[in-house]
mmCIF file of N, CA and C and ligand atoms in Angstrom:
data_model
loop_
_atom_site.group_PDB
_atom_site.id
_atom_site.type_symbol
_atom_site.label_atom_id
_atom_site.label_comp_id
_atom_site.label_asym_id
_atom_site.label_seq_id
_atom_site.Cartn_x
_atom_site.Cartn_y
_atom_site.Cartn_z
ATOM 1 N N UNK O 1 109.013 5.430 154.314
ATOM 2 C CA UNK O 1 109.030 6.325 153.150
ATOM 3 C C UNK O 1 110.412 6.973 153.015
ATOM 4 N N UNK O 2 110.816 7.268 151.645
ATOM 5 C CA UNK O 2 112.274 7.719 151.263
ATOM 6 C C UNK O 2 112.154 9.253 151.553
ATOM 7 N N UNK O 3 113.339 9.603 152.371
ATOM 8 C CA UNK O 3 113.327 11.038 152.585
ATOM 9 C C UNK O 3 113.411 11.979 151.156
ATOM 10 N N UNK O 4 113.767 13.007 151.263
ATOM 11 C CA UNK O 4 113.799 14.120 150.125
ATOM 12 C C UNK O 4 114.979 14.347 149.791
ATOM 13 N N UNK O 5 115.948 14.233 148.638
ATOM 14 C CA UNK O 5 117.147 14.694 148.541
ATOM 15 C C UNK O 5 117.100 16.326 148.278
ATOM 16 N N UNK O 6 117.975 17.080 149.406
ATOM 17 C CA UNK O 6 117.471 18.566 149.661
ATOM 18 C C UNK O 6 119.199 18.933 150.090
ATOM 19 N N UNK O 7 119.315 20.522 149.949
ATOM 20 C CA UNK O 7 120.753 20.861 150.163
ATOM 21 C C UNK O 7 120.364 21.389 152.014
ATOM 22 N N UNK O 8 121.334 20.690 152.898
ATOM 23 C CA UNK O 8 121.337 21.149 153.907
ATOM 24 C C UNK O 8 121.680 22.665 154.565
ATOM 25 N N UNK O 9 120.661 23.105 155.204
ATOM 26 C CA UNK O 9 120.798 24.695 154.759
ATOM 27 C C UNK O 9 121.950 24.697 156.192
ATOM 28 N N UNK O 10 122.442 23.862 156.856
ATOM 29 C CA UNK O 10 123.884 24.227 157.841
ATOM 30 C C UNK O 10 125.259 23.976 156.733
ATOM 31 N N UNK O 11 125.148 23.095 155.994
ATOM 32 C CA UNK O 11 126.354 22.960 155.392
ATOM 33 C C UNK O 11 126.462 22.979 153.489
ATOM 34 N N UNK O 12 125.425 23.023 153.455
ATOM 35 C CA UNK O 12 124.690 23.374 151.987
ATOM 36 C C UNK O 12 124.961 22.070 151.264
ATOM 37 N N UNK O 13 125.390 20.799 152.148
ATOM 38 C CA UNK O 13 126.198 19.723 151.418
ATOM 39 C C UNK O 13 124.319 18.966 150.762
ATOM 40 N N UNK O 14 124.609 18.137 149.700
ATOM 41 C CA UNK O 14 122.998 17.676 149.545
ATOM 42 C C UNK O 14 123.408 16.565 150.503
ATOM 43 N N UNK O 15 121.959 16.112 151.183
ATOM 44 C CA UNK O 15 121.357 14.756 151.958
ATOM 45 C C UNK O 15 120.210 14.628 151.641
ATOM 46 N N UNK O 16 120.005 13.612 152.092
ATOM 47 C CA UNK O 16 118.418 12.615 152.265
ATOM 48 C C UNK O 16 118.020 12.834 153.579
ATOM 49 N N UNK O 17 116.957 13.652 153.733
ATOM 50 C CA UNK O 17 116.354 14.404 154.620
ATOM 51 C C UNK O 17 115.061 13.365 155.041
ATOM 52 N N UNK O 18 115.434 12.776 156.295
ATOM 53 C CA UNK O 18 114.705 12.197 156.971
ATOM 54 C C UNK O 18 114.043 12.681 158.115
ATOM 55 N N UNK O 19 113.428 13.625 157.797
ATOM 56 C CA UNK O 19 112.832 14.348 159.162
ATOM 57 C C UNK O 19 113.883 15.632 160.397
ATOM 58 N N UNK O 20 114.869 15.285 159.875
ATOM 59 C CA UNK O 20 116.201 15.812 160.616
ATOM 60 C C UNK O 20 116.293 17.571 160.318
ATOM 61 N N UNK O 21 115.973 17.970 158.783
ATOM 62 C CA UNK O 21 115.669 19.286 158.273
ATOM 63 C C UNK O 21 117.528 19.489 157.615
ATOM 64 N N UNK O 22 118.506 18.622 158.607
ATOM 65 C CA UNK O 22 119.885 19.130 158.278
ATOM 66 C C UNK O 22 120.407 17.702 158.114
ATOM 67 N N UNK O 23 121.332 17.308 157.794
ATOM 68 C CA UNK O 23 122.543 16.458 156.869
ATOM 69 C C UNK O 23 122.766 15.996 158.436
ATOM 70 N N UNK O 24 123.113 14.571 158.446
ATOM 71 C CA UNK O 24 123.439 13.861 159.769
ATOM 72 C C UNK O 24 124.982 14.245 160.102
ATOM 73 N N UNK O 25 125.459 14.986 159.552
ATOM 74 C CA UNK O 25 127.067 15.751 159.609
ATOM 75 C C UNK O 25 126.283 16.649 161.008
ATOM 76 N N UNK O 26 125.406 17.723 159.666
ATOM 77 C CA UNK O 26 124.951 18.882 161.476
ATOM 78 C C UNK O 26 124.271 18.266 162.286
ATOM 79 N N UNK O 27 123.427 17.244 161.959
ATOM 80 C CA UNK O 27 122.347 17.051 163.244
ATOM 81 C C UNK O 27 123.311 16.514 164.457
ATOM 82 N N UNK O 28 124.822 15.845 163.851
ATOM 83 C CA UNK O 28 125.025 15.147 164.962
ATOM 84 C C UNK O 28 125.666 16.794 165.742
ATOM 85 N N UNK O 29 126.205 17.409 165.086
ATOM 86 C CA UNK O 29 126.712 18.925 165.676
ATOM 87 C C UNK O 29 125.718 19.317 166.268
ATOM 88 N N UNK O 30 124.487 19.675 165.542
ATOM 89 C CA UNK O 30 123.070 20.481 166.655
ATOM 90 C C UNK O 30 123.293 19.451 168.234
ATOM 91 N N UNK O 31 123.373 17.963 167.767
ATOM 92 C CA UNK O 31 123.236 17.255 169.537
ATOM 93 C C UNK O 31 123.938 18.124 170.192
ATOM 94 N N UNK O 32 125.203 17.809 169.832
ATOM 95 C CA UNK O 32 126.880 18.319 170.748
ATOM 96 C C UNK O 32 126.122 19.530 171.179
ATOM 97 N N UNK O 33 125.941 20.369 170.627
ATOM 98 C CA UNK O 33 125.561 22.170 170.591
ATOM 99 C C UNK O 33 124.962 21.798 171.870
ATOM 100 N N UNK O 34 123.531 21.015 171.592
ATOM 101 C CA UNK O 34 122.951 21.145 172.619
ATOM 102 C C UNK O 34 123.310 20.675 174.018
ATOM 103 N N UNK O 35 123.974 19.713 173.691
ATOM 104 C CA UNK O 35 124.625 19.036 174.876
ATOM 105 C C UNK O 35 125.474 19.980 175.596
ATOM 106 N N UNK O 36 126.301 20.635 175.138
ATOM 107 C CA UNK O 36 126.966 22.012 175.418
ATOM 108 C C UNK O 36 126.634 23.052 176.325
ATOM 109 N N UNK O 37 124.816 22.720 175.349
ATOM 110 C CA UNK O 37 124.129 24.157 176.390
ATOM 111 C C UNK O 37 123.377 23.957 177.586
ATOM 112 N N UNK O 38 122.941 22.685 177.383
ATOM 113 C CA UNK O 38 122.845 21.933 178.488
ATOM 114 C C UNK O 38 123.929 21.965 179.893
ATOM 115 N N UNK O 39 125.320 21.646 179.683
ATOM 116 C CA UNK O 39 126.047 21.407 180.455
ATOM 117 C C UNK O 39 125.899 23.115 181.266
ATOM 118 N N UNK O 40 126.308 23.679 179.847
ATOM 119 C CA UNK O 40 127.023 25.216 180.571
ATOM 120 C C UNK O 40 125.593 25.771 181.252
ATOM 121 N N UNK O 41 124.711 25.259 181.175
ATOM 122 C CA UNK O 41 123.391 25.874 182.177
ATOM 123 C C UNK O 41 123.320 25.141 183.328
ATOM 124 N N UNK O 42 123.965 24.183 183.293
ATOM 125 C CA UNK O 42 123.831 23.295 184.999
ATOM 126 C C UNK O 42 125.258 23.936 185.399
ATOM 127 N N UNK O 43 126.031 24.244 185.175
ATOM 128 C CA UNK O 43 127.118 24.939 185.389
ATOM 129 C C UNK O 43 127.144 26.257 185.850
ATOM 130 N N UNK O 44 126.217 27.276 184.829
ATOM 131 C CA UNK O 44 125.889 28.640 185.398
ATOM 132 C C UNK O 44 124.446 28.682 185.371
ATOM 133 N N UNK O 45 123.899 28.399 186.640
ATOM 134 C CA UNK O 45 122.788 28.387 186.740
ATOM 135 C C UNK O 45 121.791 29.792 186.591
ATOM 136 N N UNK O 46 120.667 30.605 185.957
ATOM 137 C CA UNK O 46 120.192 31.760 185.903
ATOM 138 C C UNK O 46 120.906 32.690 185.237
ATOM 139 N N UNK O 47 121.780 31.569 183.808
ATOM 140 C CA UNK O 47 122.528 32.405 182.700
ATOM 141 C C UNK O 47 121.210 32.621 181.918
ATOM 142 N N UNK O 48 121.291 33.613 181.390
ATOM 143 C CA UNK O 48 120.505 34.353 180.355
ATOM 144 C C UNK O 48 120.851 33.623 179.063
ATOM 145 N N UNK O 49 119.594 33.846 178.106
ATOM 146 C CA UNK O 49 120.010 33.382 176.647
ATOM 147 C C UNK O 49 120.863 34.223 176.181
ATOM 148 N N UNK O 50 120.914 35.759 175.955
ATOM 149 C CA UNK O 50 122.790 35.963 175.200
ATOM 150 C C UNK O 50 123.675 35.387 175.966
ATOM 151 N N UNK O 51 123.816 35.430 177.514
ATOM 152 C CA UNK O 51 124.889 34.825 177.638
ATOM 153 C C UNK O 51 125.462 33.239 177.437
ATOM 154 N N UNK O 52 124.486 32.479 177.313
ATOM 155 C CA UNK O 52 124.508 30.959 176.934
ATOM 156 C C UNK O 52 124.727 31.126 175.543
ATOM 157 N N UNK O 53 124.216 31.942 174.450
ATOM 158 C CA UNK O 53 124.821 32.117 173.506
ATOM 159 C C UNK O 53 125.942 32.266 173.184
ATOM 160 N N UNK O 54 126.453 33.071 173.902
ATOM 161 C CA UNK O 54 128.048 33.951 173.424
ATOM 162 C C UNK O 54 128.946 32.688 173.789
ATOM 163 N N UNK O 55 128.552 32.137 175.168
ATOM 164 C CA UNK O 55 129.093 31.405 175.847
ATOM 165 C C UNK O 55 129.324 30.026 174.692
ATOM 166 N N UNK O 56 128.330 29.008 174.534
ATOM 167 C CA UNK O 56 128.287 27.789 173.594
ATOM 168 C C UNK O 56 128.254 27.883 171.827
ATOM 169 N N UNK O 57 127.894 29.753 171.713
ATOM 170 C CA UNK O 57 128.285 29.565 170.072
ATOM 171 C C UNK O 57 126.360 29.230 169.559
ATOM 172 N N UNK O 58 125.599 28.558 170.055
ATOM 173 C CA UNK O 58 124.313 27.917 170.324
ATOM 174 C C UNK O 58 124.014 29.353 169.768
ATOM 175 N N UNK O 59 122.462 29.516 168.538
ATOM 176 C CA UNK O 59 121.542 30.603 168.112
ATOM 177 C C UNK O 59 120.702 30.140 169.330
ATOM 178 N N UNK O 60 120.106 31.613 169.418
ATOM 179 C CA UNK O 60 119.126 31.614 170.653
ATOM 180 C C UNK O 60 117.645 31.075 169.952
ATOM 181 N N UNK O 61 117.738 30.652 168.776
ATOM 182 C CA UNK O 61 116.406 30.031 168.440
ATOM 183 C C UNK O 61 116.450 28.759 169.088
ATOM 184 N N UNK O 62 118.057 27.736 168.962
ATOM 185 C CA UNK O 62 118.063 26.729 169.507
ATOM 186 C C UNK O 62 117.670 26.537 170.787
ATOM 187 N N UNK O 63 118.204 27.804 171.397
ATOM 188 C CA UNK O 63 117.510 27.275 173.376
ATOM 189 C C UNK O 63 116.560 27.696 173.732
ATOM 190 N N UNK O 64 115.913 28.791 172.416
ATOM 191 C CA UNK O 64 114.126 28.561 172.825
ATOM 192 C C UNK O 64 113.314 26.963 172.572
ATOM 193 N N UNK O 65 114.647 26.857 171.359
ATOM 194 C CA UNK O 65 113.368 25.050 171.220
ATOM 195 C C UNK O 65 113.781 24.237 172.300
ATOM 196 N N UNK O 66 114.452 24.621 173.158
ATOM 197 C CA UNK O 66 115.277 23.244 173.905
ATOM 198 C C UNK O 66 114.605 23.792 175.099
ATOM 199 N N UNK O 67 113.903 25.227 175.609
ATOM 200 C CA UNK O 67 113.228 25.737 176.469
ATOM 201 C C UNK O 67 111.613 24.979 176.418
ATOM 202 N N UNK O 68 111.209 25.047 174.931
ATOM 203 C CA UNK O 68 109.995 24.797 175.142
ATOM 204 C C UNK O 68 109.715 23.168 174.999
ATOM 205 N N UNK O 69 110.766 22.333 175.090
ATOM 206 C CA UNK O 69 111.252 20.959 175.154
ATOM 207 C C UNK O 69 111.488 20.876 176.072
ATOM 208 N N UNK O 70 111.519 21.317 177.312
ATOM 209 C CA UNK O 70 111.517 21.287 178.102
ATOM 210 C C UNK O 70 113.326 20.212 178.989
ATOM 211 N N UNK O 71 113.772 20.623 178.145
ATOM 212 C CA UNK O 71 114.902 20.259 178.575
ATOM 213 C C UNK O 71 115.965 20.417 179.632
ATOM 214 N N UNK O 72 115.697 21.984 179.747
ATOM 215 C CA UNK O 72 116.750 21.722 181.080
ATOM 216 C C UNK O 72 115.843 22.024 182.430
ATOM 217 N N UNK O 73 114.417 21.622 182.227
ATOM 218 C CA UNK O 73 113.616 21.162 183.732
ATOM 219 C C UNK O 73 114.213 19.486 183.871
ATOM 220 N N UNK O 74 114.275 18.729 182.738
ATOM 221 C CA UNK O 74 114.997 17.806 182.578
ATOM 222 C C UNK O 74 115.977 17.511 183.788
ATOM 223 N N UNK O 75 117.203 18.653 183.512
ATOM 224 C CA UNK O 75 117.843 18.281 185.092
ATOM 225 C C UNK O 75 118.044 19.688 186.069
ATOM 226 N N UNK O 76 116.418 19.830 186.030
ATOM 227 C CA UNK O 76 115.822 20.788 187.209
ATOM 228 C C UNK O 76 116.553 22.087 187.490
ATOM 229 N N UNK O 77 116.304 22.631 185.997
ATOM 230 C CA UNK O 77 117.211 24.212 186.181
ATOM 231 C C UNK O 77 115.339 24.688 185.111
ATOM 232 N N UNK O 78 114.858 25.660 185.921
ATOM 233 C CA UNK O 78 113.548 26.214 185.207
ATOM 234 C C UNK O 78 114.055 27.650 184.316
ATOM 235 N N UNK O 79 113.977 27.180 182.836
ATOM 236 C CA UNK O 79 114.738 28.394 181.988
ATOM 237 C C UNK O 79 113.229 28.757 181.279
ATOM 238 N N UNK O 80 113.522 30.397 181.124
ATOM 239 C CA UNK O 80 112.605 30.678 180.558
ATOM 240 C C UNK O 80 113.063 31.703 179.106
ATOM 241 N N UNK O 81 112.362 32.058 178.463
ATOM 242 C CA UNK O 81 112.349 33.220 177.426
ATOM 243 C C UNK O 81 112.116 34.211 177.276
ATOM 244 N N UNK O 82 112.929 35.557 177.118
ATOM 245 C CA UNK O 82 111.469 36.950 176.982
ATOM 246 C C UNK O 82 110.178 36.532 176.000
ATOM 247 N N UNK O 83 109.030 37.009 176.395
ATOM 248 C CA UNK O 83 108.276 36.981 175.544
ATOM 249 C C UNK O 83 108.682 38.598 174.078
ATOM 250 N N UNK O 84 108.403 38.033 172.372
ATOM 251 C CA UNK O 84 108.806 38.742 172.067
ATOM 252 C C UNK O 84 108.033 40.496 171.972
ATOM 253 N N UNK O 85 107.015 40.047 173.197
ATOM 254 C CA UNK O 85 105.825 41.875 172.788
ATOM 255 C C UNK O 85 106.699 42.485 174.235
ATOM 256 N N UNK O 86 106.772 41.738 175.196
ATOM 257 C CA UNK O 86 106.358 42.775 176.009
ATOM 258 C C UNK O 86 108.113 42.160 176.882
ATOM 259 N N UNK O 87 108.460 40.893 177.055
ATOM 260 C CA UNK O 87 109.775 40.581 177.558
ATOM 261 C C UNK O 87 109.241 39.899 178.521
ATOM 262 N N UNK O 88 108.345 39.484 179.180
ATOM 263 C CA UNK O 88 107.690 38.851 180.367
ATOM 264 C C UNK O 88 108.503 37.285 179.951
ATOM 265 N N UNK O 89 108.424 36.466 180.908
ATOM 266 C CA UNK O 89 109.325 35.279 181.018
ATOM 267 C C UNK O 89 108.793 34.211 180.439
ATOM 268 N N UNK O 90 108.725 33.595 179.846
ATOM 269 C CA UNK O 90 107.428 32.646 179.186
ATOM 270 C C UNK O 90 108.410 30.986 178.694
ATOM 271 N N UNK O 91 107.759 29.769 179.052
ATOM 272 C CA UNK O 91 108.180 28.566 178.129
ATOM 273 C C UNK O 91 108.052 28.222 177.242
ATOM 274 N N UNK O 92 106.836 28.662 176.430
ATOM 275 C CA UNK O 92 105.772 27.753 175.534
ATOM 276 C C UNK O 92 105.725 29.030 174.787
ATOM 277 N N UNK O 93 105.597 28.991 173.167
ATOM 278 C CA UNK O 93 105.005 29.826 172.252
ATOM 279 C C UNK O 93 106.577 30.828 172.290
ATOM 280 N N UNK O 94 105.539 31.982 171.329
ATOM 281 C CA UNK O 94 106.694 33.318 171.058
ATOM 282 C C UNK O 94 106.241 34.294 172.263
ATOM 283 N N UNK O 95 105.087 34.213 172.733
ATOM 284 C CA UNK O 95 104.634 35.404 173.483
ATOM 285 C C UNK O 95 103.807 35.014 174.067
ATOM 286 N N UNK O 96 104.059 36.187 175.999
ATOM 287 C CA UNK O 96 103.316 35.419 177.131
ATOM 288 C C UNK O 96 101.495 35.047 177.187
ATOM 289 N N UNK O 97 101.225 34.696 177.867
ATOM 290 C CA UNK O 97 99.343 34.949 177.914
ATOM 291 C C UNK O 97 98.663 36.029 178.222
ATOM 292 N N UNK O 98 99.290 36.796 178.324
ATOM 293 C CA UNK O 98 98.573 38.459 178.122
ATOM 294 C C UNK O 98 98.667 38.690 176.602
ATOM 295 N N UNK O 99 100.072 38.855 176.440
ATOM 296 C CA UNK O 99 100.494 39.401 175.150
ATOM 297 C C UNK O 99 98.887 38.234 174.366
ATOM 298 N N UNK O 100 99.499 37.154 174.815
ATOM 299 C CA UNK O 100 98.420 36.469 173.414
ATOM 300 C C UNK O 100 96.813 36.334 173.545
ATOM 301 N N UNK O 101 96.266 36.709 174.971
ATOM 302 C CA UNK O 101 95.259 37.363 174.681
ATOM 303 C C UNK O 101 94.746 38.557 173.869
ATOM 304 N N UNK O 102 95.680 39.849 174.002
ATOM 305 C CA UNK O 102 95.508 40.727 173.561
ATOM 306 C C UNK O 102 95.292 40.768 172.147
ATOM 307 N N UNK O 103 96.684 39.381 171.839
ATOM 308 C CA UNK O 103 96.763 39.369 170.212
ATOM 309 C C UNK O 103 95.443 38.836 169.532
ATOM 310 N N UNK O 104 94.578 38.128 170.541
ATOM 311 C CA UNK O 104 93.178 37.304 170.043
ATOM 312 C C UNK O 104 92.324 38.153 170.071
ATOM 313 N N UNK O 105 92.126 39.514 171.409
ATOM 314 C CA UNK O 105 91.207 40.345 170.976
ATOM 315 C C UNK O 105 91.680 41.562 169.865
ATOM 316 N N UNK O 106 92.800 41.303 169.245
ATOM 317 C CA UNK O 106 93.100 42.113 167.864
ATOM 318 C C UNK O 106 92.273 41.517 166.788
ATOM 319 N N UNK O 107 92.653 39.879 167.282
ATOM 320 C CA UNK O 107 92.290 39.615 165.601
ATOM 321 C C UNK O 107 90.315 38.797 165.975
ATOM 322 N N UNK O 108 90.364 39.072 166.918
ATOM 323 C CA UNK O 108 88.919 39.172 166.500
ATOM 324 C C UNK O 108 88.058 40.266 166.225
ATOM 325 N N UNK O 109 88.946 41.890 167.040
ATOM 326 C CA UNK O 109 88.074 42.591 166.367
ATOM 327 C C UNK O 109 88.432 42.986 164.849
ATOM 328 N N UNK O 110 89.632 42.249 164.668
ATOM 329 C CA UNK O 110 89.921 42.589 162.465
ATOM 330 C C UNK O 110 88.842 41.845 162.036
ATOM 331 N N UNK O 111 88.657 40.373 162.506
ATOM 332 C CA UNK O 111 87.263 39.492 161.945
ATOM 333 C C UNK O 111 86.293 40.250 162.205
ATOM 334 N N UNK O 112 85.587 41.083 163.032
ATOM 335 C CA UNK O 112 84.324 41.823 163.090
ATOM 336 C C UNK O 112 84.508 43.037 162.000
ATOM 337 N N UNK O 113 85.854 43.592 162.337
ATOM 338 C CA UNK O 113 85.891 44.563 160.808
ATOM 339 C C UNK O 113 85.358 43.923 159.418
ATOM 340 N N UNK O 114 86.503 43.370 159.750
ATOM 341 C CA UNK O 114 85.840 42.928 157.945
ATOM 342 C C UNK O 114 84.862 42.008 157.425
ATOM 343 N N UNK O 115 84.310 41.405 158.680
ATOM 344 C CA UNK O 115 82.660 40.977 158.440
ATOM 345 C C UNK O 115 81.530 42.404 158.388
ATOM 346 N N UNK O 116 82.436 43.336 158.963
ATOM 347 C CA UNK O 116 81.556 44.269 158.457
ATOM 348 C C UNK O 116 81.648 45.184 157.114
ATOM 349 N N UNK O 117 82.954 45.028 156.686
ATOM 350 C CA UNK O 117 83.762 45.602 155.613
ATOM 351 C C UNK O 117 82.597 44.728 154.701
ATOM 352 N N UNK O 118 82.408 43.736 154.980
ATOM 353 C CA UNK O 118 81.920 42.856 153.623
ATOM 354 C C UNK O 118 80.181 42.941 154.024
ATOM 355 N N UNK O 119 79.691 43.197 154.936
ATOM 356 C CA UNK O 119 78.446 43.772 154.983
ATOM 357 C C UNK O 119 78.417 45.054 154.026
ATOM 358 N N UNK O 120 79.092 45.497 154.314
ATOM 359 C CA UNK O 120 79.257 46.706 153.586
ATOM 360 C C UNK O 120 79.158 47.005 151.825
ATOM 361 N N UNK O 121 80.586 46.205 151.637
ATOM 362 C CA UNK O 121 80.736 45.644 150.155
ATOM 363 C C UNK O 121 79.214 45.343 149.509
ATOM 364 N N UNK O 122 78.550 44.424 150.204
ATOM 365 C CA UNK O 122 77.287 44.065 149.425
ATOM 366 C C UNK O 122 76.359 45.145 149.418
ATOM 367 N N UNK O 123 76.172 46.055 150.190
ATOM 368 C CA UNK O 123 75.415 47.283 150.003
ATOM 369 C C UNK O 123 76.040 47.994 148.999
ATOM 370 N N UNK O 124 76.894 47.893 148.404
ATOM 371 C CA UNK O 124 77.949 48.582 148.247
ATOM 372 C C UNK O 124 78.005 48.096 146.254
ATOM 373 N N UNK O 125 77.200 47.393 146.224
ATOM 374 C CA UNK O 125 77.280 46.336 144.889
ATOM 375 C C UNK O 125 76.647 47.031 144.149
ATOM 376 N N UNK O 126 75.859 47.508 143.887
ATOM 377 C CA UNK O 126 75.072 48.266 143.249
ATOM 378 C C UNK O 126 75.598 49.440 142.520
ATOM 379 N N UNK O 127 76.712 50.081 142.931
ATOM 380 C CA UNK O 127 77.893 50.908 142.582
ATOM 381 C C UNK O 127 78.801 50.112 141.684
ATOM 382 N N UNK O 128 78.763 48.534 142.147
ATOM 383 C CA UNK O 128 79.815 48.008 141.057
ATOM 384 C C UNK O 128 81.172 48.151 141.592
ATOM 385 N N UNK O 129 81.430 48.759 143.313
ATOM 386 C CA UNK O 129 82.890 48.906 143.852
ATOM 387 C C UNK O 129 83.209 47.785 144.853
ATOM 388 N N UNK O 130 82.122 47.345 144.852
ATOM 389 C CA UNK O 130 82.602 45.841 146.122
ATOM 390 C C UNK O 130 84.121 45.212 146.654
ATOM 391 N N UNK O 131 84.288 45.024 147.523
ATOM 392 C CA UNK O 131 85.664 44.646 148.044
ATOM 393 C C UNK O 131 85.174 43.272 147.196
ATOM 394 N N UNK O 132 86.382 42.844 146.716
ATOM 395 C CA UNK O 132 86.599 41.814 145.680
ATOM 396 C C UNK O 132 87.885 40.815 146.482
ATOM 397 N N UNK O 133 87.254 39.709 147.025
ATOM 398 C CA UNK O 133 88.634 38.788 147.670
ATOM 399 C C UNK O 133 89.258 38.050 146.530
ATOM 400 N N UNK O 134 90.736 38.118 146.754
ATOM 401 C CA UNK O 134 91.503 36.985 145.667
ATOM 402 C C UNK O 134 91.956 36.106 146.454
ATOM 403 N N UNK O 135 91.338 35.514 147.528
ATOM 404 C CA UNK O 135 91.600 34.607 147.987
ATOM 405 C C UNK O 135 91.679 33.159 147.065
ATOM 406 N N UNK O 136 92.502 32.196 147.236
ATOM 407 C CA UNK O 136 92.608 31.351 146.336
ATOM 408 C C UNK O 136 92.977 29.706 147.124
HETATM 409 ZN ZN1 ZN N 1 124.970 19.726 156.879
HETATM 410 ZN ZN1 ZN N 2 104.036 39.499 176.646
#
């Protein structure tokens, strides 16, 4: 299938977007980048993400994806991430398994709210004020 002709949001140049998201100008730059950050972490081993940042120029979004790609277990350096609630060390996701338990017993007790919000609503009909969803 023919990719999408789309403006590359690294160089704003237009390409034919084959799965890449950026113009084969940056993707081949994102490699290098990464290759970069790669090196300078077998190099300084138990560098932190700002400092691998400052260091390779690399956004720290890139060496969370290259963290949870598991890339530099690749050549056996174990990097991790703050999680973003609490800072705990984490590979996988935005936030550790506490944090994302906690976040599941939030949003299940919002689902019990507003299964009760809408118990409610229907008692509530007879007034003519019912919570009204615009869900669409
Ligand atoms: Zn580009
Ligand atoms: Zn956490």
């Amino acid at each position: 299938m023919a990719g999408k002709i789309k403006n590359c949001p690294m160089c704003g140049k237009l390409f034919n977007d084959t799965g890449h998201k950026v113009c084969m100008d940056c993707y081949d730059k994102i490699l290098e980048k990464e290759h970069e950050v790669v090196e300078y972490v077998r190099d300084h081993r138990g560098a932190k993400i700002p400092e691998i940042c400052e260091a390779t120029g690399a956004p720290s979004g890139m060496i969370k994806k290259m963290i949870r790609e598991g890339r530099f277990e690749q050549i056996g350096i174990k990097m991790t991430y703050p999680c973003e609630k609490c800072g705990a060390p984490i590979i996988t996701g935005k936030i550790c398994q506490s944090c994302e338990e906690a976040a599941r017993a939030e949003l299940q007790k919002q689902a019990a709210m507003q299964t009760a919000a809408r118990q409610m609503s229907k008692t509530d009909q007879n007034r003519g004020q019912g919570f009204r969803s615009k869900d669409r």
